[in-house]
Short mmCIF file of C-alpha atoms in Angstrom, two decimals:
data_model
loop_
_atom_site.label_atom_id
_atom_site.label_comp_id
_atom_site.label_asym_id
_atom_site.label_seq_id
_atom_site.Cartn_x
_atom_site.Cartn_y
_atom_site.Cartn_z
CA MET A 2 4.45 -10.85 20.74
CA ALA A 3 3.53 -7.20 21.18
CA GLU A 4 5.93 -4.69 19.72
CA GLY A 5 8.10 -3.08 22.40
CA LEU A 6 8.65 0.66 22.73
CA ARG A 7 12.24 0.41 21.47
CA GLU A 8 11.22 -1.60 18.40
CA ARG A 9 8.34 0.78 17.64
CA LYS A 10 10.58 3.83 17.82
CA LYS A 11 13.13 2.19 15.54
CA ARG A 12 10.42 1.27 13.05
CA GLU A 13 8.98 4.78 13.11
CA THR A 14 12.42 6.34 12.66
CA ARG A 15 13.17 4.07 9.75
CA GLN A 16 9.85 4.88 8.10
CA ARG A 17 10.31 8.63 8.61
CA ILE A 18 13.76 8.54 7.02
CA SER A 19 12.41 6.54 4.09
CA ASP A 20 9.45 8.87 3.55
CA ILE A 21 11.64 11.98 3.67
CA ALA A 22 14.14 10.42 1.26
CA THR A 23 11.40 9.50 -1.20
CA GLY A 24 10.14 13.07 -1.18
CA LEU A 25 13.65 14.37 -1.88
CA PHE A 26 14.21 11.87 -4.70
CA ILE A 27 10.94 12.84 -6.38
CA GLU A 28 11.63 16.56 -5.95
CA ARG A 29 15.32 16.64 -7.01
CA GLY A 30 15.99 13.31 -8.71
CA PHE A 31 17.80 10.29 -7.28
CA MET A 32 21.26 11.22 -8.52
CA ALA A 33 21.14 14.74 -7.06
CA VAL A 34 20.34 13.62 -3.49
CA THR A 35 23.07 12.38 -1.14
CA MET A 36 22.78 10.38 2.06
CA ALA A 37 23.94 13.53 3.87
CA ASP A 38 21.00 15.42 2.33
CA VAL A 39 18.62 12.78 3.64
CA ALA A 40 20.20 12.88 7.11
CA GLU A 41 19.93 16.65 7.28
CA ALA A 42 16.29 16.68 6.15
CA ALA A 43 15.41 13.92 8.64
CA ASP A 44 17.40 15.60 11.44
CA VAL A 45 19.51 12.52 12.13
CA SER A 46 23.18 11.66 11.65
CA VAL A 47 24.50 10.21 8.42
CA ASN A 48 25.52 7.11 10.39
CA THR A 49 21.92 6.66 11.50
CA VAL A 50 20.75 6.69 7.89
CA TYR A 51 23.37 4.09 6.97
CA ASN A 52 22.42 1.94 9.96
CA TYR A 53 18.91 1.58 8.53
CA PHE A 54 19.79 1.73 4.83
CA PRO A 55 23.23 0.43 3.75
CA ALA A 56 22.86 1.95 0.24
CA LYS A 57 20.95 4.86 -1.26
CA GLU A 58 19.03 2.44 -3.49
CA ASP A 59 17.70 0.75 -0.33
CA LEU A 60 16.05 4.04 0.61
CA PHE A 61 14.20 4.22 -2.68
CA PHE A 62 13.15 0.56 -2.79
CA ASP A 63 12.38 0.42 0.93
CA ARG A 64 9.25 -1.72 0.44
CA SER A 65 10.82 -4.21 -1.96
CA ALA A 66 10.77 -7.11 0.52
CA GLY A 67 7.03 -7.52 0.17
CA VAL A 68 7.33 -7.43 -3.61
CA VAL A 69 10.07 -10.04 -3.92
CA ASP A 70 7.99 -12.88 -2.46
CA ARG A 71 4.58 -11.72 -3.73
CA LEU A 72 4.31 -14.17 -6.65
CA ALA A 73 5.61 -17.02 -4.51
CA ARG A 74 2.99 -16.21 -1.84
CA TRP A 75 0.22 -16.14 -4.44
CA VAL A 76 1.31 -19.52 -5.78
CA ARG A 77 1.52 -21.09 -2.32
CA GLY A 78 -1.93 -19.69 -1.49
CA ARG A 79 -3.63 -20.86 -4.70
CA ASP A 80 -7.05 -22.48 -4.49
CA PRO A 81 -7.68 -26.23 -4.86
CA GLY A 82 -7.88 -27.06 -8.58
CA GLU A 83 -6.02 -23.86 -9.49
CA SER A 84 -2.63 -23.79 -11.23
CA ALA A 85 0.26 -21.49 -10.40
CA ALA A 86 -0.20 -19.28 -13.48
CA ARG A 87 -3.97 -19.03 -13.07
CA ALA A 88 -3.52 -18.05 -9.41
CA VAL A 89 -1.21 -15.20 -10.41
CA LEU A 90 -3.55 -14.11 -13.21
CA ARG A 91 -6.46 -14.09 -10.75
CA GLU A 92 -4.56 -12.09 -8.16
CA MET A 93 -3.32 -9.62 -10.76
CA ARG A 94 -6.85 -9.11 -12.10
CA GLU A 95 -8.16 -8.46 -8.61
CA GLU A 96 -5.44 -5.88 -7.92
CA VAL A 97 -5.93 -4.14 -11.28
CA GLU A 98 -9.73 -4.15 -11.04
CA ALA A 99 -9.48 -2.61 -7.56
CA VAL A 100 -7.21 0.14 -8.97
CA SER A 101 -4.75 -0.89 -6.28
CA PRO A 102 -1.60 1.10 -5.40
CA ARG A 103 0.10 -2.29 -4.97
CA VAL A 104 0.31 -2.52 -8.78
CA GLY A 105 1.10 1.15 -9.23
CA LEU A 106 -2.44 2.30 -9.99
CA MET A 107 -2.33 5.53 -8.03
CA GLU A 108 -1.88 9.24 -8.57
CA GLY A 109 1.80 10.15 -8.38
CA TYR A 110 3.15 6.75 -9.45
CA ASP A 111 4.30 8.36 -12.68
CA ARG A 112 6.71 10.54 -10.67
CA PHE A 113 8.08 7.44 -8.94
CA MET A 114 8.65 5.77 -12.32
CA ARG A 115 10.29 8.87 -13.75
CA VAL A 116 12.85 8.86 -10.93
CA ILE A 117 13.74 5.25 -11.83
CA HIS A 118 13.88 6.08 -15.54
CA ASP A 119 16.36 8.91 -14.93
CA ALA A 120 18.70 6.97 -12.58
CA PRO A 121 20.83 4.09 -13.94
CA PRO A 122 21.56 2.73 -10.41
CA LEU A 123 17.81 2.38 -9.78
CA ARG A 124 17.25 0.65 -13.11
CA SER A 125 20.02 -1.77 -12.19
CA ARG A 126 18.51 -2.42 -8.76
CA LEU A 127 15.08 -2.95 -10.36
CA TRP A 128 16.58 -5.60 -12.64
CA SER A 129 18.10 -7.29 -9.57
CA LEU A 130 14.71 -7.24 -7.84
CA GLN A 131 13.13 -8.89 -10.85
CA GLN A 132 15.73 -11.65 -10.63
CA GLU A 133 14.95 -12.09 -6.93
CA ILE A 134 11.23 -12.35 -7.71
CA HIS A 135 11.98 -15.04 -10.31
CA ASP A 136 14.24 -17.00 -7.94
CA ALA A 137 11.70 -16.88 -5.11
CA LEU A 138 8.95 -18.06 -7.44
CA GLU A 139 11.09 -20.85 -8.87
CA ALA A 140 11.86 -22.06 -5.35
CA ALA A 141 8.15 -22.04 -4.50
CA LEU A 142 7.30 -24.01 -7.65
CA ARG A 143 9.94 -26.61 -6.84
CA GLU A 144 8.57 -27.01 -3.33
CA GLU A 145 4.96 -27.18 -4.48
CA THR A 146 5.62 -29.75 -7.23
CA GLY A 147 8.46 -31.70 -5.66
CA ALA A 148 10.54 -31.13 -8.78
CA ALA A 149 14.15 -32.25 -8.70
CA GLY A 150 16.88 -29.66 -8.54
CA THR A 151 17.99 -30.63 -12.04
CA ASP A 152 14.48 -30.21 -13.52
CA PRO A 153 14.48 -27.01 -15.64
CA LEU A 154 10.69 -26.74 -15.80
CA PRO A 155 10.10 -24.75 -12.56
CA GLY A 156 12.57 -22.12 -13.74
CA LEU A 157 10.98 -21.95 -17.18
CA ILE A 158 7.47 -21.66 -15.75
CA ALA A 159 8.66 -19.03 -13.28
CA GLY A 160 10.00 -17.04 -16.23
CA GLN A 161 6.62 -17.13 -17.94
CA ILE A 162 4.76 -16.08 -14.80
CA CYS A 163 7.25 -13.28 -14.10
CA TRP A 164 6.67 -12.08 -17.66
CA ILE A 165 2.99 -11.58 -16.75
CA HIS A 166 3.95 -9.58 -13.67
CA GLN A 167 6.57 -7.45 -15.41
CA THR A 168 4.36 -6.75 -18.43
CA VAL A 169 1.55 -5.48 -16.24
CA PHE A 170 3.84 -3.22 -14.19
CA THR A 171 5.67 -1.91 -17.25
CA THR A 172 2.40 -1.14 -19.05
CA ILE A 173 0.95 0.64 -16.03
CA GLY A 174 4.11 2.69 -15.55
CA ARG A 175 4.34 3.74 -19.19
CA ARG A 176 0.69 4.72 -19.46
CA LEU A 177 0.77 6.74 -16.25
CA LEU A 178 3.94 8.45 -17.45
CA ALA A 179 2.01 9.38 -20.58
CA GLY A 180 -0.50 11.23 -18.41
CA ARG A 181 -3.28 8.64 -18.25
CA LYS A 182 -5.55 8.28 -15.21
CA PRO A 183 -5.29 5.18 -12.97
CA ALA A 184 -8.95 4.16 -13.48
CA GLU A 185 -8.58 4.38 -17.24
CA VAL A 186 -5.35 2.39 -17.20
CA SER A 187 -7.02 -0.21 -14.97
CA ARG A 188 -9.67 -0.94 -17.61
CA GLU A 189 -7.07 -1.24 -20.35
CA VAL A 190 -4.82 -3.55 -18.33
CA LEU A 191 -7.72 -5.90 -17.61
CA VAL A 192 -8.04 -6.36 -21.38
CA LEU A 193 -4.27 -6.82 -21.59
CA LEU A 194 -4.43 -9.61 -18.99
CA ASP A 195 -6.97 -11.45 -21.16
CA ASP A 196 -4.58 -11.13 -24.11
CA ILE A 197 -1.70 -12.39 -21.98
CA GLU A 198 -3.68 -15.45 -20.89
CA ASP A 199 -4.53 -16.23 -24.51
CA LEU A 200 -0.80 -16.25 -25.34
CA LEU A 201 0.17 -18.69 -22.59
CA SER A 202 0.43 -22.35 -23.52
CA GLU A 203 -1.70 -25.02 -21.87
CA LYS A 204 1.46 -26.43 -20.30
CA VAL A 205 2.05 -23.15 -18.49
CA LEU A 206 -1.61 -22.65 -17.57
CA ASN A 207 -1.92 -26.17 -16.16
CA TYR A 208 1.38 -26.39 -14.28
CA ALA A 209 1.31 -27.02 -10.53
CA VAL A 210 -2.45 -27.47 -10.17
CA ARG A 211 -3.27 -27.80 -6.48
CA ARG A 212 -5.04 -31.05 -5.71
CA ALA A 213 -8.38 -30.82 -3.97
CA SER A 214 -8.12 -32.06 -0.39
#
């Protein structure tokens, strides 16, 4: 269905508030900015900000929904003959090789990471997001393999695959914080992904292979 005028205006308002808040967080730091500051800068009421974003952390991690189910989507969309881990490795390589902002390879991402580094509430929320990513992936692996609820293997494999994801993001963030250029970091992380694959066991690399139709 086509988006109605009311829905479009709400979406645009939400996005404007989020963009303004992000600019304030990067300029002043997360802890120094209040919801009232965001409301004033966006020329809306404080209640309006809270209607769209129940907590200040929600403003900063506004696009987290697409991140939480990313690994699960990659696994569900894997090619015939491809395992869950190899699908994630392939997708990660494609994103890194493309110097994609979706994996943080962009100018200015270092400022985003610095805000997180300096704010304990954001570090806590990031940890929670990582747990959500793991849980979504584990659920996808159980569905794809038909594993019983008592089978620990989907959770263990999800942990290994999330390690790939987290290692890549952590490495990119640290190297950009150190002043490196995205294209340079991209080349280095492609080598890192090869090293990561070499460390994974055959059991992980061959788990949940999609049968050819």
